[in-house]
Coordinates of C-alpha atoms in Angstrom, one line a residue:
X1 CA 31.3 -74.5 -1.9
X2 CA 28.7 -75.3 -4.6
X3 CA 25.9 -77.5 -3.5
X4 CA 22.2 -78.0 -3.9
X5 CA 19.4 -78.3 -1.4
X6 CA 16.8 -81.1 -1.4
X7 CA 13.5 -79.6 -2.7
X8 CA 11.4 -81.5 -0.3
X9 CA 11.9 -82.9 3.2
X10 CA 15.3 -82.5 4.9
X11 CA 17.3 -79.7 3.2
X12 CA 20.5 -81.7 2.8
X13 CA 23.4 -80.2 0.8
X14 CA 25.7 -82.4 -1.2
X15 CA 29.0 -81.6 -2.8
X16 CA 30.3 -83.9 -5.6
X17 CA 33.9 -84.1 -6.7
X18 CA 36.3 -86.4 -8.4
X19 CA 39.8 -87.1 -7.3
X20 CA 42.2 -87.8 -10.1
X21 CA 45.6 -89.4 -9.6
X22 CA 48.3 -86.8 -10.0
X23 CA 46.3 -83.9 -8.7
X24 CA 48.2 -81.6 -6.3
X25 CA 47.2 -82.1 -2.8
X26 CA 45.3 -85.3 -3.6
X27 CA 47.0 -87.3 -0.8
X28 CA 45.8 -84.9 1.9
X29 CA 42.3 -84.8 0.5
X30 CA 42.0 -88.5 0.2
X31 CA 43.4 -88.9 3.7
X32 CA 40.6 -86.8 5.0
X33 CA 37.9 -88.7 3.1
X34 CA 39.3 -92.0 4.5
X35 CA 39.5 -90.8 8.0
X36 CA 35.9 -89.5 7.9
X37 CA 34.4 -92.8 6.7
X38 CA 36.7 -94.9 8.7
X39 CA 35.7 -93.2 11.9
X40 CA 32.0 -93.7 11.0
X41 CA 32.6 -97.4 10.0
X42 CA 34.5 -98.0 13.3
X43 CA 31.1 -97.2 14.9
X44 CA 32.2 -97.1 18.5
X45 CA 34.2 -100.3 18.2
X46 CA 31.7 -102.3 16.2
X47 CA 34.3 -102.7 13.3
X48 CA 37.7 -102.6 15.1
X49 CA 39.7 -103.1 11.8
X50 CA 39.0 -99.4 10.9
X51 CA 40.9 -98.1 13.9
X52 CA 44.7 -97.9 13.9
X53 CA 46.9 -98.9 16.9
X54 CA 47.5 -95.2 17.7
X55 CA 43.8 -94.5 18.0
X56 CA 43.4 -93.0 14.5
X57 CA 41.2 -94.3 11.8
X58 CA 42.2 -95.8 8.5
X59 CA 40.3 -97.0 5.4
X60 CA 43.0 -97.0 2.7
X61 CA 41.7 -98.1 -0.7
X62 CA 43.3 -97.3 -4.1
X63 CA 39.8 -97.2 -5.4
X64 CA 39.5 -93.6 -4.0
X65 CA 41.6 -92.3 -6.9
X66 CA 39.6 -91.9 -10.0
X67 CA 36.2 -92.1 -8.1
X68 CA 33.4 -89.7 -7.5
X69 CA 32.9 -88.7 -3.9
X70 CA 29.8 -87.2 -2.4
X71 CA 29.7 -85.4 0.9
X72 CA 26.5 -84.6 2.6
X73 CA 25.9 -81.7 5.0
X74 CA 22.9 -80.3 6.8
X75 CA 23.8 -76.8 5.5
X76 CA 26.2 -75.4 3.0
X77 CA 29.6 -75.0 4.7
X78 CA 28.6 -77.2 7.7
X79 CA 30.5 -80.2 8.9
X80 CA 30.3 -83.4 6.8
X81 CA 27.6 -85.7 8.1
X82 CA 27.6 -88.4 5.4
X83 CA 29.5 -89.8 2.5
X84 CA 29.1 -92.2 -0.5
X85 CA 31.6 -93.1 -3.3
X86 CA 30.8 -93.9 -6.9
X87 CA 33.5 -95.7 -9.0
X88 CA 33.5 -95.7 -12.7
X89 CA 34.5 -98.5 -15.1
X90 CA 37.9 -96.9 -15.5
X91 CA 38.9 -98.3 -12.1
X92 CA 36.8 -101.5 -12.5
X93 CA 39.8 -103.6 -11.8
X94 CA 39.8 -102.3 -8.3
X95 CA 36.0 -102.7 -7.5
X96 CA 35.2 -104.1 -4.1
X97 CA 32.7 -106.4 -5.8
X98 CA 35.4 -107.8 -8.0
X99 CA 37.6 -108.4 -4.9
X100 CA 34.6 -110.0 -3.0
X101 CA 33.7 -112.4 -5.9
X102 CA 37.1 -112.9 -7.7
X103 CA 37.6 -111.5 -11.2
X104 CA 36.2 -114.6 -13.0
X105 CA 33.1 -114.9 -11.0
X106 CA 32.5 -111.1 -11.1
X107 CA 32.6 -111.1 -14.9
X108 CA 30.3 -114.1 -15.0
X109 CA 27.8 -112.3 -12.8
X110 CA 27.7 -109.4 -15.2
X111 CA 27.4 -111.7 -18.2
X112 CA 24.6 -113.5 -16.7
X113 CA 22.7 -110.2 -16.6
X114 CA 23.7 -109.1 -20.1
X115 CA 26.3 -106.6 -18.9
X116 CA 29.9 -105.8 -19.5
X117 CA 32.6 -104.5 -17.2
X118 CA 32.9 -101.3 -19.3
X119 CA 29.4 -100.2 -18.6
X120 CA 29.1 -101.1 -14.9
X121 CA 29.6 -98.5 -12.1
X122 CA 30.1 -99.4 -8.4
X123 CA 28.7 -97.5 -5.4
X124 CA 30.3 -98.1 -2.0
X125 CA 31.1 -96.7 1.4
X126 CA 27.7 -95.2 2.2
X127 CA 28.1 -93.9 5.7
X128 CA 26.3 -91.4 7.9
X129 CA 27.4 -89.9 11.2
X130 CA 25.4 -91.0 14.3
X131 CA 24.0 -87.6 14.9
X132 CA 22.5 -87.5 11.4
X133 CA 21.0 -90.9 11.2
X134 CA 17.3 -91.6 10.7
X135 CA 16.9 -88.2 9.1
X136 CA 17.0 -89.3 5.5
X137 CA 20.6 -88.4 4.7
X138 CA 21.5 -92.0 3.7
X139 CA 18.5 -92.1 1.3
X140 CA 19.5 -88.8 -0.2
X141 CA 23.2 -89.7 -0.7
X142 CA 22.3 -93.1 -2.2
X143 CA 19.9 -91.4 -4.6
X144 CA 22.5 -88.9 -5.4
X145 CA 25.1 -91.5 -6.4
X146 CA 22.4 -93.3 -8.5
X147 CA 21.4 -90.1 -10.2
X148 CA 25.1 -89.3 -10.9
X149 CA 25.6 -92.8 -12.3
X150 CA 22.7 -92.4 -14.6
X151 CA 23.9 -89.0 -15.8
X152 CA 27.4 -90.5 -16.4
X153 CA 26.0 -93.2 -18.7
X154 CA 26.0 -96.2 -16.4
X155 CA 24.0 -99.2 -17.7
X156 CA 24.3 -101.0 -14.4
X157 CA 25.4 -100.4 -10.8
X158 CA 26.9 -103.0 -8.5
X159 CA 28.0 -102.9 -4.9
X160 CA 28.6 -104.9 -1.7
X161 CA 26.0 -104.4 1.0
X162 CA 26.0 -105.3 4.7
X163 CA 23.0 -107.2 6.1
X164 CA 23.2 -106.9 9.9
X165 CA 21.3 -103.6 10.0
X166 CA 19.1 -104.2 6.9
X167 CA 21.4 -102.4 4.5
X168 CA 20.5 -104.9 1.8
X169 CA 16.8 -104.2 2.3
X170 CA 17.6 -100.5 2.2
X171 CA 19.1 -100.9 -1.3
X172 CA 16.2 -103.0 -2.4
X173 CA 14.0 -100.0 -1.8
X174 CA 16.0 -98.3 -4.6
X175 CA 15.5 -101.1 -7.0
X176 CA 18.7 -103.1 -6.3
X177 CA 18.4 -106.8 -6.2
X178 CA 20.8 -109.3 -4.4
X179 CA 22.8 -111.5 -6.6
X180 CA 22.1 -115.2 -5.6
X181 CA 25.0 -117.1 -4.1
X182 CA 27.1 -114.0 -3.2
X183 CA 26.4 -113.6 0.5
X184 CA 29.1 -114.5 2.9
X185 CA 30.6 -113.4 6.1
X186 CA 33.4 -110.7 6.0
X187 CA 35.4 -110.3 9.1
X188 CA 36.5 -106.8 8.2
X189 CA 32.9 -105.6 8.5
X190 CA 31.9 -108.2 11.2
X191 CA 28.8 -109.2 9.3
X192 CA 27.5 -111.0 6.2
X193 CA 27.9 -109.1 2.9
X194 CA 25.9 -109.6 -0.3
X195 CA 26.4 -108.3 -3.8
X196 CA 23.5 -106.0 -5.0
X197 CA 22.8 -105.1 -8.7
X198 CA 20.8 -102.3 -10.2
X199 CA 19.9 -101.4 -13.8
X200 CA 19.5 -97.6 -14.3
X201 CA 17.0 -98.2 -17.1
X202 CA 14.7 -99.8 -14.5
X203 CA 12.7 -98.2 -11.7
X204 CA 14.5 -96.9 -8.7
X205 CA 11.8 -98.3 -6.5
X206 CA 10.1 -95.9 -4.1
X207 CA 12.8 -93.3 -4.8
X208 CA 12.4 -93.0 -8.5
X209 CA 11.4 -89.5 -8.4
X210 CA 14.2 -88.4 -6.2
X211 CA 16.8 -90.2 -8.3
X212 CA 15.4 -88.5 -11.4
X213 CA 15.6 -85.2 -9.7
X214 CA 19.2 -85.7 -8.6
X215 CA 20.2 -87.0 -12.0
X216 CA 19.3 -83.5 -13.3
X217 CA 20.9 -81.7 -10.3
X218 CA 24.2 -83.7 -10.4
X219 CA 26.1 -81.3 -12.7
X220 CA 25.3 -78.2 -10.6
X221 CA 26.6 -80.0 -7.5
X222 CA 30.1 -80.7 -8.8
X223 CA 32.9 -78.7 -7.2
X224 CA 36.7 -78.9 -7.6
X225 CA 38.1 -81.5 -5.3
X226 CA 40.0 -78.9 -3.3
X227 CA 36.8 -76.9 -2.7
X228 CA 35.0 -79.8 -1.2
X229 CA 35.1 -78.2 2.3
X230 CA 37.0 -81.0 3.9
X231 CA 39.5 -78.8 5.6
X232 CA 40.0 -79.0 9.3
X233 CA 38.2 -75.7 9.9
X234 CA 34.9 -77.0 8.4
X235 CA 34.8 -80.0 10.7
X236 CA 35.4 -78.1 14.0
X237 CA 31.7 -77.1 14.4
X238 CA 30.7 -74.0 16.5
X239 CA 33.0 -71.3 17.5
X240 CA 32.8 -70.8 21.2
X241 CA 30.6 -67.8 21.9
X242 CA 29.4 -65.9 25.0
X243 CA 26.8 -67.7 27.1
X244 CA 23.4 -66.3 27.0
X245 CA 22.1 -64.6 30.2
X246 CA 19.0 -66.7 30.6
X247 CA 16.8 -65.9 33.6
X248 CA 17.8 -67.8 36.6
X249 CA 14.3 -68.3 37.9
X250 CA 11.9 -70.4 35.7
X251 CA 8.9 -68.4 36.2
X252 CA 8.3 -64.6 36.5
X253 CA 4.6 -64.4 36.8
X254 CA 3.1 -61.4 35.1
X255 CA -0.6 -60.6 34.9
X256 CA -1.7 -60.1 31.4
X257 CA -4.7 -57.9 30.9
X258 CA -6.9 -58.8 28.0
X259 CA -8.8 -56.4 25.8
X260 CA -9.9 -58.9 23.2
X261 CA -7.9 -60.9 20.6
X262 CA -7.8 -58.5 17.7
X263 CA -4.6 -59.2 15.8
X264 CA -3.8 -62.1 18.1
X265 CA -0.3 -63.6 17.5
X266 CA -0.2 -67.2 16.5
X267 CA 3.3 -67.7 15.0
X268 CA 6.3 -68.6 17.2
X269 CA 9.7 -67.0 16.7
X270 CA 12.7 -69.4 16.3
X271 CA 16.3 -68.7 17.3
X272 CA 19.2 -70.7 16.2
X273 CA 22.3 -69.7 18.1
X274 CA 24.9 -70.5 15.4
X275 CA 23.5 -67.4 13.7
X276 CA 24.7 -64.1 15.2
X277 CA 21.5 -62.3 14.4
X278 CA 19.5 -64.9 16.3
X279 CA 21.8 -64.7 19.3
X280 CA 21.3 -60.9 19.4
X281 CA 17.6 -61.3 18.9
X282 CA 17.2 -63.9 21.7
X283 CA 19.2 -61.9 24.1
X284 CA 17.1 -58.8 23.4
X285 CA 14.0 -60.9 24.0
X286 CA 15.3 -62.1 27.4
X287 CA 16.4 -58.6 28.4
X288 CA 12.9 -57.3 27.4
X289 CA 11.2 -59.0 30.4
X290 CA 8.6 -60.6 28.1
X291 CA 9.7 -64.1 28.9
X292 CA 7.5 -65.4 31.6
X293 CA 8.8 -69.0 31.6
X294 CA 11.9 -70.8 30.3
X295 CA 11.5 -74.5 29.5
X296 CA 14.8 -76.2 28.8
X297 CA 14.9 -80.0 28.8
X298 CA 17.5 -80.2 26.0
X299 CA 19.6 -82.8 27.9
X300 CA 16.7 -85.1 28.3
X301 CA 15.7 -84.5 24.6
X302 CA 19.3 -85.4 23.6
X303 CA 19.1 -88.6 25.5
X304 CA 15.8 -89.4 23.9
X305 CA 17.3 -88.7 20.5
X306 CA 20.3 -91.1 20.9
X307 CA 18.1 -93.9 22.4
X308 CA 15.5 -93.4 19.6
X309 CA 18.3 -94.1 17.1
X310 CA 19.8 -96.9 19.1
X311 CA 17.3 -98.4 21.6
X312 CA 20.1 -100.6 23.1
X313 CA 21.5 -97.5 24.7
X314 CA 18.5 -97.4 27.1
X315 CA 20.1 -100.1 29.1
X316 CA 23.4 -98.4 29.3
X317 CA 23.3 -94.9 30.8
X318 CA 27.1 -94.4 30.3
X319 CA 26.9 -95.3 26.7
X320 CA 23.9 -93.0 26.2
X321 CA 25.9 -90.2 27.8
X322 CA 28.8 -90.8 25.5
X323 CA 26.4 -90.8 22.5
X324 CA 25.0 -87.5 23.7
X325 CA 28.5 -86.0 23.9
X326 CA 29.2 -87.3 20.4
X327 CA 25.9 -85.7 19.2
X328 CA 26.9 -82.4 20.7
X329 CA 30.3 -82.6 19.0
X330 CA 31.8 -79.9 21.3
X331 CA 28.7 -77.6 21.2
X332 CA 27.4 -76.7 24.6
X333 CA 23.9 -78.0 25.3
X334 CA 22.6 -74.4 25.7
X335 CA 23.9 -73.6 22.2
X336 CA 22.5 -76.7 20.6
X337 CA 19.2 -76.8 18.7
X338 CA 16.6 -74.1 18.5
X339 CA 15.0 -71.8 21.1
X340 CA 11.3 -71.2 20.4
X341 CA 9.5 -68.1 21.6
X342 CA 5.7 -68.4 22.0
X343 CA 4.6 -64.8 22.4
X344 CA 1.0 -65.6 23.4
X345 CA 2.0 -67.6 26.4
X346 CA 5.4 -65.8 27.2
X347 CA 7.1 -69.2 27.1
X348 CA 10.6 -69.7 25.7
X349 CA 11.3 -73.4 24.9
X350 CA 14.5 -75.1 24.0
X351 CA 14.2 -77.9 21.4
X352 CA 16.3 -80.1 19.3
X353 CA 17.0 -79.0 15.8
X354 CA 13.9 -79.5 13.5
X355 CA 14.7 -82.8 12.0
X356 CA 15.9 -84.4 15.2
X357 CA 12.9 -83.0 17.1
X358 CA 10.6 -84.6 14.6
X359 CA 12.5 -87.9 14.6
X360 CA 12.0 -88.1 18.3
X361 CA 8.5 -86.7 18.4
X362 CA 7.2 -89.3 15.9
X363 CA 9.4 -92.2 17.0
X364 CA 6.5 -94.0 18.6
X365 CA 4.7 -93.9 15.2
X366 CA 7.2 -96.5 13.9
X367 CA 5.8 -99.9 13.6
X368 CA 2.6 -98.2 12.3
X369 CA 4.1 -95.4 10.1
X370 CA 7.7 -96.1 9.1
X371 CA 10.3 -93.3 8.7
X372 CA 9.9 -93.1 4.9
X373 CA 6.1 -92.7 5.2
X374 CA 6.6 -90.1 7.9
X375 CA 8.7 -88.1 5.6
X376 CA 6.1 -88.4 2.8
X377 CA 3.3 -87.3 5.0
X378 CA 5.3 -84.3 6.2
X379 CA 5.6 -83.2 2.6
X380 CA 1.8 -82.9 2.1
X381 CA -0.4 -79.8 2.6
X382 CA -3.8 -80.2 4.1
X383 CA -6.7 -77.7 4.1
X384 CA -9.2 -77.7 6.9
X385 CA -12.5 -75.7 6.6
X386 CA -14.4 -75.3 9.9
X387 CA -12.2 -75.3 13.0
X388 CA -14.9 -76.2 15.5
X389 CA -15.3 -79.9 14.7
X390 CA -12.3 -79.6 12.4
X391 CA -10.0 -78.5 15.3
X392 CA -10.0 -82.1 16.5
X393 CA -8.9 -83.3 13.0
X394 CA -6.3 -80.5 12.7
X395 CA -4.8 -81.4 16.1
X396 CA -4.8 -85.1 15.4
X397 CA -3.1 -84.5 12.1
X398 CA -0.4 -82.4 13.8
X399 CA 0.2 -84.9 16.5
X400 CA 0.4 -87.9 14.1
X401 CA 2.5 -86.1 11.6
X402 CA -0.1 -86.1 8.8
X403 CA 0.9 -83.1 6.8
X404 CA 3.7 -80.6 7.4
X405 CA 1.7 -77.7 5.9
X406 CA -1.8 -76.6 6.6
X407 CA -4.4 -74.1 5.5
X408 CA -7.1 -73.4 8.1
X409 CA -10.3 -71.5 7.4
X410 CA -13.0 -70.3 9.9
X411 CA -14.6 -66.9 10.5
X412 CA -15.9 -67.8 13.9
X413 CA -14.5 -67.1 17.3
X414 CA -14.6 -69.3 20.4
X415 CA -17.6 -68.8 22.6
X416 CA -18.6 -70.3 26.0
X417 CA -20.9 -72.9 24.3
X418 CA -18.0 -74.2 22.3
X419 CA -16.1 -75.3 25.4
X420 CA -18.1 -78.5 25.5
X421 CA -16.2 -79.9 22.5
X422 CA -13.2 -77.8 21.7
X423 CA -9.8 -78.2 23.4
X424 CA -9.6 -74.7 24.8
X425 CA -9.6 -72.6 28.0
X426 CA -11.7 -69.8 29.2
X427 CA -8.9 -67.4 28.5
X428 CA -9.3 -68.2 24.8
X429 CA -12.9 -66.9 24.6
X430 CA -13.2 -64.5 21.7
X431 CA -10.2 -65.9 19.9
X432 CA -10.6 -66.8 16.3
X433 CA -10.8 -70.6 16.0
X434 CA -8.2 -70.7 13.3
X435 CA -5.8 -68.9 15.6
X436 CA -6.6 -71.2 18.4
X437 CA -6.0 -74.3 16.3
X438 CA -2.8 -72.9 14.8
X439 CA -1.4 -72.0 18.3
X440 CA -2.1 -75.5 19.6
X441 CA -0.6 -77.1 16.5
X442 CA 2.5 -75.0 16.6
X443 CA 3.0 -75.9 20.3
X444 CA 3.2 -79.5 19.1
X445 CA 5.6 -78.7 16.3
X446 CA 6.8 -75.1 15.9
X447 CA 8.1 -75.9 12.4
X448 CA 4.7 -76.6 10.8
X449 CA 3.9 -74.3 7.9
X450 CA 0.4 -72.9 8.5
X451 CA -1.7 -70.3 6.7
X452 CA -4.9 -68.9 8.2
X453 CA -8.1 -67.6 6.6
X454 CA -9.7 -65.9 9.5
X455 CA -12.5 -64.6 7.4
X456 CA -13.5 -68.1 6.6
X457 CA -13.7 -69.6 3.1
X458 CA -15.4 -67.2 0.7
X459 CA -15.7 -66.7 -3.0
X460 CA -12.9 -64.2 -2.7
X461 CA -10.5 -66.6 -0.9
X462 CA -11.6 -70.0 -2.4
X463 CA -9.0 -70.0 -5.3
X464 CA -6.2 -69.0 -3.1
X465 CA -7.1 -71.5 -0.4
X466 CA -7.0 -74.4 -2.9
X467 CA -4.1 -73.4 -5.1
X468 CA -2.5 -70.2 -3.9
X469 CA -0.5 -69.1 -0.9
X470 CA 2.4 -71.3 -0.2
X471 CA 1.2 -74.0 -2.5
X472 CA -1.8 -76.1 -3.4
X473 CA -3.4 -78.4 -0.9
X474 CA -3.3 -82.2 -1.4
X475 CA -6.3 -83.1 0.7
X476 CA -9.4 -81.2 2.1
X477 CA -11.0 -81.8 5.5
X478 CA -14.4 -80.2 5.3
X479 CA -16.1 -79.5 8.6
X480 CA -18.1 -76.3 8.2
X481 CA -21.9 -75.8 8.7
X482 CA -22.7 -73.6 5.7
X483 CA -24.3 -75.6 2.9
X484 CA -23.1 -73.2 0.2
X485 CA -19.5 -73.4 1.3
X486 CA -19.7 -77.2 1.7
X487 CA -20.7 -77.6 -1.9
X488 CA -18.6 -74.8 -3.4
X489 CA -15.6 -76.3 -1.7
X490 CA -16.4 -79.7 -3.1
X491 CA -16.9 -78.2 -6.6
X492 CA -13.4 -76.8 -6.4
X493 CA -11.9 -80.0 -5.0
X494 CA -13.5 -82.1 -7.8
X495 CA -12.3 -79.7 -10.5
X496 CA -8.7 -79.9 -9.1
X497 CA -8.7 -83.7 -8.3
X498 CA -8.4 -83.2 -4.5
X499 CA -9.7 -85.8 -2.2
X500 CA -12.2 -84.7 0.6
X501 CA -12.9 -86.2 4.0
X502 CA -15.6 -85.2 6.4
X503 CA -17.1 -86.4 9.7
X504 CA -20.5 -85.4 10.9
X505 CA -20.3 -85.9 14.7
X506 CA -23.3 -88.2 14.7
X507 CA -23.1 -92.0 14.8
X508 CA -19.4 -91.7 13.7
X509 CA -20.3 -90.7 10.1
X510 CA -17.2 -90.5 7.9
X511 CA -17.4 -89.3 4.3
X512 CA -14.6 -90.0 1.8
X513 CA -14.8 -88.5 -1.7
X514 CA -11.9 -89.6 -3.9
X515 CA -12.0 -86.9 -6.5
X516 CA -8.3 -87.6 -7.2
X517 CA -9.4 -91.1 -8.5
X518 CA -13.0 -90.4 -9.6
X519 CA -13.1 -87.0 -11.4
X520 CA -16.7 -87.4 -12.3
X521 CA -17.9 -88.6 -8.9
X522 CA -21.2 -86.8 -7.8
X523 CA -20.7 -84.4 -4.9
X524 CA -21.7 -85.9 -1.5
X525 CA -22.3 -89.2 -3.2
X526 CA -25.2 -87.7 -5.2
X527 CA -27.4 -87.1 -2.2
X528 CA -28.2 -83.6 -3.4
X529 CA -28.8 -84.6 -7.0
X530 CA -27.9 -81.9 -9.5
X531 CA -27.8 -79.2 -6.9
X532 CA -24.9 -76.8 -7.2
X533 CA -23.5 -74.3 -4.8
X534 CA -25.2 -71.4 -6.6
X535 CA -28.6 -73.0 -5.7
X536 CA -27.7 -72.8 -2.0
X537 CA -27.2 -69.1 -1.5
X538 CA -29.4 -67.2 0.7
X539 CA -31.3 -70.1 2.3
X540 CA -33.9 -69.6 5.0
X541 CA -33.2 -71.3 8.3
X542 CA -35.8 -74.1 7.5
X543 CA -34.2 -74.6 4.1
X544 CA -30.7 -74.8 5.5
X545 CA -31.9 -77.4 8.0
X546 CA -33.5 -79.5 5.3
X547 CA -30.4 -79.4 3.1
X548 CA -28.1 -80.4 5.9
X549 CA -30.4 -83.3 6.8
X550 CA -30.3 -84.4 3.2
X551 CA -26.5 -84.2 3.2
X552 CA -26.2 -86.4 6.4
X553 CA -29.1 -88.7 5.2
X554 CA -32.0 -88.1 7.5
X555 CA -32.9 -91.8 7.4
X556 CA -29.6 -92.8 9.1
X557 CA -29.1 -90.1 11.7
X558 CA -29.3 -91.0 15.3
X559 CA -32.6 -91.0 17.2
X560 CA -31.2 -88.2 19.5
X561 CA -30.4 -86.0 16.5
X562 CA -33.8 -86.8 14.9
X563 CA -35.6 -85.7 18.0
X564 CA -33.4 -82.5 18.3
X565 CA -33.9 -81.2 14.8
X566 CA -37.5 -79.9 15.4
X567 CA -36.4 -78.2 18.6
X568 CA -33.5 -76.2 17.1
X569 CA -34.3 -72.5 17.6
X570 CA -37.1 -73.4 20.0
X571 CA -35.7 -75.3 23.0
X572 CA -32.2 -75.9 21.6
X573 CA -29.9 -73.2 20.5
X574 CA -28.2 -75.3 17.7
X575 CA -27.2 -78.7 16.6
X576 CA -26.3 -81.0 19.6
X577 CA -22.6 -82.0 19.5
X578 CA -20.4 -83.8 22.1
X579 CA -16.7 -83.8 22.7
X580 CA -16.6 -87.6 22.4
X581 CA -18.1 -87.4 18.9
X582 CA -15.7 -84.6 17.9
X583 CA -12.7 -86.5 19.2
X584 CA -13.9 -89.6 17.3
X585 CA -14.3 -87.5 14.2
X586 CA -10.6 -86.4 14.5
X587 CA -9.5 -90.0 14.7
X588 CA -11.6 -91.0 11.7
X589 CA -10.6 -88.2 9.4
X590 CA -6.9 -88.6 10.4
X591 CA -7.0 -92.3 9.7
X592 CA -8.7 -91.8 6.3
X593 CA -6.3 -88.9 5.4
X594 CA -3.2 -90.9 6.3
X595 CA -4.2 -93.8 4.1
X596 CA -5.1 -91.5 1.2
X597 CA -1.9 -89.5 1.4
X598 CA 0.2 -92.7 1.5
X599 CA -1.5 -94.2 -1.4
X600 CA -3.1 -97.0 0.7
X601 CA -6.6 -98.3 0.1
X602 CA -9.3 -95.9 1.2
X603 CA -12.2 -95.8 -1.2
X604 CA -14.9 -93.3 -1.6
X605 CA -18.0 -93.9 0.4
X606 CA -20.0 -93.2 3.6
X607 CA -19.0 -95.2 6.7
X608 CA -20.2 -95.3 10.3
X609 CA -18.3 -96.0 13.4
X610 CA -21.4 -96.0 15.7
X611 CA -20.1 -96.5 19.2
X612 CA -23.5 -97.3 20.5
X613 CA -23.7 -100.3 18.2
X614 CA -20.1 -101.3 18.3
X615 CA -20.1 -101.4 22.1
X616 CA -23.5 -103.0 22.6
X617 CA -23.6 -105.8 25.0
X618 CA -24.0 -108.5 22.4
X619 CA -20.7 -107.2 20.7
X620 CA -18.6 -108.1 23.7
X621 CA -15.8 -110.5 22.9
X622 CA -15.6 -111.8 26.4
X623 CA -18.2 -113.2 28.8

């Protein structure tokens, strides 16, 4: 099968093919296409017309012949999970929109928009299996059909759209617009249907880039119809395999001696059991005795998955159980998803597949961050310098789903005096702070892409940190204590047009520098004048303190910090910092970063979220 992966986000694979009347074997192939989409459209009884009296499924439409068909899969050769059809003007006499409006009204609509029947394509029958919903496959298939239409020379696209689940609003996100006066109830679909129209010469809305990408990719996705992978074998799913011999007891305690953290592990190992190599690897791991604890809540996770997609299932345990069985599609729960091995803790954890895990993990973000925004954020790469205060930011980013890739830089290791503000335990003492943060982030989401710079950010690693490695960063969180690095990093960020956010753990200070929008903006708002990073090498302790006070604006720091500065090195070991301030800094930087990466308003400037002022007695809103 010839198919192409999506370059960002979910790696869907799509096969495109055309069924011509008169091709040998066409009847069987079209029958499989119709059965696939009819079963999905039936939707557990929601649209009963798509089920036959004998319990089969039917969606017979002559329009299938001569049309382009697009089948989406999670991986090449996997079972079909979604489908959409694109009809060309050659079969325009059979279009669903023509049938919906009547031939005369249909042509009137086109004329009103300056279009003719010979230049108008129709998209239809966009369907996605329950187990693949909310993962972006519908978006991808729709964009694919639009890209193909543009490639094939369409001047317009038209189609019928349901309204009960917001399908019309879904198409509006692609630039389609409803045709006034065309909405009416259609019993076959048990909902109101409206005609939607799109002009390929116009924007494809928020998916313009994706449609353009797929327009170019369309030719390479085309396969002969008989090679479309719609045979029975490709729909069966997993071949039954031997059950793993998992430990019967959940915990086999083993004392672990520690001789320091040199070369400490921080990357989990993932096993997917539909790959034989992974099955062997996981069994070898289990047999090795290294697994100290097995955490398997996959059944509960599956229930969360189906109820996240369809909240109404929460009130019907039987329906939820049936949905879980449908999700498994014959695969045993033990074989489903991914097993994740965390070598530093000895834990083996069973999770949903990546995209389903992320769908559930960020489900409660909805209403504040919608699914499309979540996917955009996951496609971004964030750099964090300084994993003491910055650890709070990194963990908050990971929890909230701000960024799917990270670069972490810090040369320092965890000490006892760090435990007042870092989320860590005494068994982490001596561990590099990058490693500590990475472990914690990967325990939240084992699929995060993280690169570490355990020697900190230096002249030798600066360029790679910003532009090398797995890719350039889109945003910098700067939380280090070294004046030279703070300014050198900003010089690079400004030269590359990368926005910078920083909190200062005093009075809720938040700095935002939008070098992506203001390429000539002075570093640190001009507080250091014309000072460059080269001016800040080899500072004495007194000079360093003076520069830092200038950076944070000595006239605006808290009275406590003012009083402490003169005592540093005398009665105080270093700058005073509290866990509450570090936690607040994580929230402030995450909020700013999310808005910046989503293109929402977040201007440059210095802002204060001073809790002492904001929670003063005279600020209470109640008596």
